[in-house]
Tab-separated table of C-alpha atoms in Angstrom:
chain	number	residue	atom	x	y	z
A	1397	ASP	CA	-0.021	0.023	0.000
A	1398	GLN	CA	1.919	3.004	-1.356
A	1399	GLN	CA	0.918	5.898	0.908
A	1400	VAL	CA	2.968	8.475	-1.069
A	1401	LYS	CA	2.951	8.188	-4.879
A	1402	GLN	CA	4.893	9.857	-7.576
A	1403	ASN	CA	3.254	8.632	-10.811
A	1404	SER	CA	5.782	10.134	-13.154
A	1405	PRO	CA	9.020	8.122	-13.186
A	1406	SER	CA	10.792	10.775	-15.369
A	1407	LEU	CA	10.412	14.263	-16.603
A	1408	SER	CA	12.365	16.194	-19.260
A	1409	VAL	CA	12.381	19.977	-19.393
A	1410	GLN	CA	14.195	22.604	-21.340
A	1411	GLU	CA	16.625	24.832	-19.454
A	1412	GLY	CA	14.971	28.117	-18.403
A	1413	ARG	CA	11.475	26.659	-18.414
A	1414	ILE	CA	9.395	25.620	-15.430
A	1415	SER	CA	9.648	22.065	-14.002
A	1416	ILE	CA	6.592	20.738	-12.157
A	1417	LEU	CA	6.880	17.520	-10.188
A	1418	ASN	CA	3.777	15.991	-8.646
A	1419	CYS	CA	3.001	13.792	-5.669
A	1420	ASP	CA	-0.172	12.212	-4.226
A	1421	TYR	CA	-0.715	10.834	-0.753
A	1422	THR	CA	-3.404	8.823	0.978
A	1423	ASN	CA	-2.753	9.153	4.721
A	1424	SER	CA	-4.641	12.086	6.314
A	1425	MET	CA	-2.319	11.849	9.385
A	1426	PHE	CA	0.575	13.274	7.460
A	1427	ASP	CA	1.543	16.696	8.878
A	1428	TYR	CA	4.688	17.603	7.072
A	1429	PHE	CA	5.481	17.216	3.367
A	1430	LEU	CA	8.971	17.431	1.978
A	1431	TRP	CA	10.987	17.195	-1.222
A	1432	TYR	CA	14.440	15.602	-1.271
A	1433	LYS	CA	16.845	15.687	-4.108
A	1434	LYS	CA	19.233	12.898	-5.047
A	1435	TYR	CA	22.302	12.807	-7.286
A	1436	PRO	CA	23.834	9.529	-8.414
A	1437	ALA	CA	26.084	7.885	-5.799
A	1438	GLU	CA	25.012	10.353	-3.135
A	1439	GLY	CA	22.432	10.278	-0.413
A	1440	PRO	CA	19.260	12.365	-0.724
A	1441	THR	CA	19.419	15.982	0.461
A	1442	PHE	CA	16.598	18.059	1.855
A	1443	LEU	CA	15.250	20.645	-0.599
A	1444	ILE	CA	11.983	22.273	0.795
A	1445	SER	CA	9.099	21.391	3.014
A	1446	ILE	CA	5.606	22.543	3.840
A	1447	SER	CA	3.383	22.128	6.855
A	1448	SER	CA	-0.119	20.861	6.480
A	1449	ILE	CA	-1.462	24.252	7.781
A	1450	LYS	CA	-0.007	26.030	4.716
A	1451	ASP	CA	-0.753	25.781	1.051
A	1452	LYS	CA	2.495	27.270	-0.354
A	1453	ASN	CA	6.052	27.576	0.561
A	1454	GLU	CA	8.701	29.376	-1.481
A	1455	ASP	CA	12.455	29.214	-1.258
A	1456	GLY	CA	14.241	30.971	-4.179
A	1457	ARG	CA	13.573	29.032	-7.412
A	1458	PHE	CA	11.616	26.314	-5.565
A	1459	THR	CA	8.035	26.479	-4.562
A	1460	VAL	CA	5.964	23.691	-3.026
A	1461	PHE	CA	2.124	23.754	-3.223
A	1462	LEU	CA	-0.155	21.659	-1.036
A	1463	ASN	CA	-3.788	20.842	-1.827
A	1464	LYS	CA	-5.064	19.016	1.185
A	1465	SER	CA	-8.531	18.398	-0.180
A	1466	ALA	CA	-6.989	16.608	-3.121
A	1467	LYS	CA	-4.146	15.057	-1.124
A	1468	HIS	CA	-1.755	16.387	-3.658
A	1469	LEU	CA	1.434	18.440	-3.586
A	1470	SER	CA	3.700	19.718	-6.281
A	1471	LEU	CA	7.156	21.178	-6.633
A	1472	HIS	CA	7.760	24.009	-9.057
A	1473	ILE	CA	11.301	24.858	-10.117
A	1474	VAL	CA	11.643	28.100	-12.139
A	1475	PRO	CA	13.754	28.755	-14.047
A	1476	SER	CA	15.112	25.226	-14.425
A	1477	GLN	CA	18.846	24.890	-14.556
A	1478	PRO	CA	21.110	21.997	-15.745
A	1479	GLY	CA	22.245	21.394	-12.111
A	1480	ASP	CA	18.683	20.629	-11.238
A	1481	SER	CA	18.925	17.295	-13.102
A	1482	ALA	CA	18.489	14.703	-10.395
A	1483	VAL	CA	15.969	12.320	-8.841
A	1484	TYR	CA	13.442	14.059	-6.679
A	1485	PHE	CA	11.647	12.262	-3.870
A	1486	CYS	CA	8.465	13.393	-2.280
A	1487	ALA	CA	8.116	12.454	1.397
A	1488	ALA	CA	5.644	12.874	4.193
A	1489	SER	CA	5.858	12.690	7.952
A	1490	PRO	CA	3.115	12.378	10.607
A	1491	ARG	CA	2.958	14.883	13.487
A	1492	GLY	CA	5.506	14.338	16.272
A	1493	GLY	CA	6.901	10.945	17.162
A	1494	ALA	CA	10.027	9.668	15.570
A	1495	GLN	CA	9.738	11.770	12.339
A	1496	LYS	CA	9.618	8.698	10.165
A	1497	LEU	CA	9.548	9.701	6.539
A	1498	VAL	CA	7.427	7.876	3.983
A	1499	PHE	CA	8.825	8.374	0.504
A	1500	GLY	CA	7.409	8.266	-2.980
A	1501	GLN	CA	9.029	6.310	-5.747
A	1502	GLY	CA	10.962	9.254	-7.144
A	1503	THR	CA	10.902	11.281	-10.335
A	1504	ARG	CA	14.046	11.623	-12.503
A	1505	LEU	CA	14.242	15.208	-13.766
A	1506	THR	CA	16.451	15.941	-16.762
A	1507	ILE	CA	17.055	19.557	-17.733
A	1508	ASN	CA	18.040	19.912	-21.427
A	1509	PRO	CA	20.289	22.769	-22.565
B	1361	ASN	CA	32.702	17.969	8.514
B	1362	ALA	CA	31.919	14.304	7.936
B	1363	GLY	CA	28.165	14.241	8.722
B	1364	VAL	CA	26.947	10.675	8.242
B	1365	THR	CA	29.442	8.082	7.177
B	1366	GLN	CA	28.458	4.576	5.941
B	1367	THR	CA	30.891	1.644	5.599
B	1368	PRO	CA	31.336	-0.274	3.443
B	1369	LYS	CA	30.306	1.520	0.239
B	1370	PHE	CA	29.969	-1.713	-1.773
B	1371	ARG	CA	29.726	-5.366	-0.918
B	1372	VAL	CA	28.875	-8.610	-2.677
B	1373	LEU	CA	27.583	-11.452	-0.463
B	1374	LYS	CA	26.654	-15.045	-1.121
B	1375	THR	CA	23.287	-16.245	-0.067
B	1376	GLY	CA	23.350	-17.209	3.603
B	1377	GLN	CA	26.314	-15.098	4.595
B	1378	SER	CA	26.097	-12.498	7.255
B	1379	MET	CA	27.339	-8.953	7.445
B	1380	THR	CA	27.010	-5.669	9.380
B	1381	LEU	CA	26.628	-2.241	7.801
B	1382	LEU	CA	28.025	0.571	9.933
B	1383	CYS	CA	26.588	4.044	10.199
B	1384	ALA	CA	28.384	6.783	12.126
B	1385	GLN	CA	27.250	10.412	12.641
B	1386	ASP	CA	29.205	13.246	14.187
B	1387	MET	CA	26.403	15.723	14.655
B	1388	ASN	CA	25.134	14.507	18.014
B	1389	HIS	CA	21.716	13.708	16.476
B	1390	GLU	CA	19.224	11.784	18.532
B	1391	TYR	CA	17.351	9.956	15.812
B	1392	MET	CA	18.849	7.594	13.309
B	1393	TYR	CA	17.353	5.466	10.498
B	1394	TRP	CA	18.097	2.781	8.095
B	1395	TYR	CA	16.302	2.866	4.680
B	1396	ARG	CA	16.591	0.749	1.571
B	1397	GLN	CA	16.148	2.010	-1.933
B	1398	ASP	CA	14.902	-0.274	-4.729
B	1399	PRO	CA	13.933	0.616	-8.286
B	1400	GLY	CA	10.375	1.845	-8.522
B	1401	MET	CA	9.912	1.666	-4.711
B	1402	GLY	CA	11.499	4.812	-3.369
B	1403	LEU	CA	13.079	4.564	0.072
B	1404	ARG	CA	11.561	2.277	2.618
B	1405	LEU	CA	12.292	2.323	6.314
B	1406	ILE	CA	13.878	-0.802	7.756
B	1407	HIS	CA	14.593	0.103	11.390
B	1408	TYR	CA	15.024	3.315	13.417
B	1409	SER	CA	16.230	4.568	16.732
B	1410	VAL	CA	15.159	7.647	18.789
B	1411	GLY	CA	18.076	7.372	21.180
B	1412	GLU	CA	21.025	5.408	22.484
B	1413	GLY	CA	19.987	1.882	23.476
B	1414	THR	CA	16.585	2.123	21.731
B	1415	THR	CA	15.530	0.613	18.359
B	1416	ALA	CA	12.148	-0.037	16.635
B	1417	LYS	CA	10.837	-1.682	13.475
B	1418	GLY	CA	10.023	0.237	10.351
B	1419	GLU	CA	8.035	-0.821	7.271
B	1420	VAL	CA	10.302	-3.643	6.021
B	1421	PRO	CA	12.262	-5.025	9.040
B	1422	ASP	CA	12.216	-8.724	8.223
B	1423	GLY	CA	15.672	-10.305	7.839
B	1424	TYR	CA	17.470	-7.375	9.549
B	1425	ASN	CA	18.563	-6.567	13.062
B	1426	VAL	CA	19.953	-3.297	14.449
B	1427	SER	CA	21.753	-2.021	17.505
B	1428	ARG	CA	22.497	1.468	18.876
B	1429	LEU	CA	24.969	0.945	21.697
B	1430	LYS	CA	26.498	4.382	21.228
B	1431	LYS	CA	24.615	7.561	20.274
B	1432	GLN	CA	26.847	8.166	17.282
B	1433	ASN	CA	26.627	4.654	15.692
B	1434	PHE	CA	23.733	2.705	14.247
B	1435	LEU	CA	24.494	-0.789	13.049
B	1436	LEU	CA	22.420	-2.821	10.555
B	1437	GLY	CA	22.911	-6.610	10.524
B	1438	LEU	CA	21.923	-9.277	8.000
B	1439	GLU	CA	22.115	-12.643	9.668
B	1440	SER	CA	21.517	-14.781	6.592
B	1441	ALA	CA	21.520	-12.760	3.332
B	1442	ALA	CA	18.981	-13.450	0.627
B	1443	PRO	CA	18.915	-12.202	-3.002
B	1444	SER	CA	15.830	-10.128	-2.070
B	1445	GLN	CA	18.106	-7.980	0.135
B	1446	THR	CA	20.099	-6.780	-2.889
B	1447	SER	CA	19.546	-3.065	-2.596
B	1448	VAL	CA	21.143	0.327	-1.817
B	1449	TYR	CA	21.040	1.004	1.920
B	1450	PHE	CA	20.962	4.530	3.287
B	1451	CYS	CA	21.452	5.584	6.847
B	1452	ALA	CA	20.196	8.925	8.075
B	1453	SER	CA	20.145	10.958	11.216
B	1454	THR	CA	18.226	13.961	12.424
B	1455	PRO	CA	17.683	16.034	15.607
B	1456	PRO	CA	14.115	15.868	16.990
B	1457	GLU	CA	11.369	18.299	16.085
B	1458	THR	CA	12.381	19.180	12.615
B	1459	GLY	CA	9.297	17.783	10.908
B	1460	GLY	CA	11.455	15.472	8.760
B	1461	GLY	CA	13.390	18.313	7.144
B	1462	GLY	CA	16.511	17.784	9.203
B	1463	TYR	CA	17.619	14.476	7.827
B	1464	THR	CA	21.214	14.072	6.854
B	1465	PHE	CA	21.809	11.001	4.722
B	1466	GLY	CA	24.945	8.980	4.195
B	1467	SER	CA	26.136	8.223	0.681
B	1468	GLY	CA	24.767	4.725	0.715
B	1469	THR	CA	25.965	1.060	0.698
B	1470	ARG	CA	25.341	-0.936	-2.482
B	1471	LEU	CA	24.774	-4.558	-1.499
B	1472	THR	CA	24.455	-7.412	-3.950
B	1473	VAL	CA	23.503	-10.867	-2.736
B	1474	VAL	CA	24.257	-13.694	-5.223
């Protein structure tokens, strides 16, 4: 039972355009939603997060949107740069406790020059 | 500025062999985790620890054991390796009350069981 789903295994975007990565979840107990970025042969690194009490959080070129009624979140990257090429994991965490993250399957983003 | 260090980085095991993966962090983090990453599955939690001397099961704990005798170290053991345990293993640590955004991951251990 996949509680966090990323239905697009890959996405290709032209440099300078907007990249939109999507994620759906099923568990209403999730309180924080996060995006992690992963380069080959490295561990994931934290990118941006959003609390369930917000619908938008912005950090430079990265914006995360949360639609609680649809149980959907998205990551917007604008403008996209070649260094953004990586695998992006959506993750969710319930309130309090051990902060165990539940990850989606990942989306491989390729930025083309 | 080591962060989270995993050893070894690569290992090939024969079915039935045992091994221990070591995770060491130098950030004085309370919480530590072991995840495995498989194609099309994302990262799945194996075991975790919220403090020295404590461990708990995650989503996929079968076939693994863990120990956290010292705050900075979290060991993952495979008693009798199976081909289904072929995967990339990631250790992570975080201080509490970060909502999940404070994870620091190691660079991973690629394990192949033949």
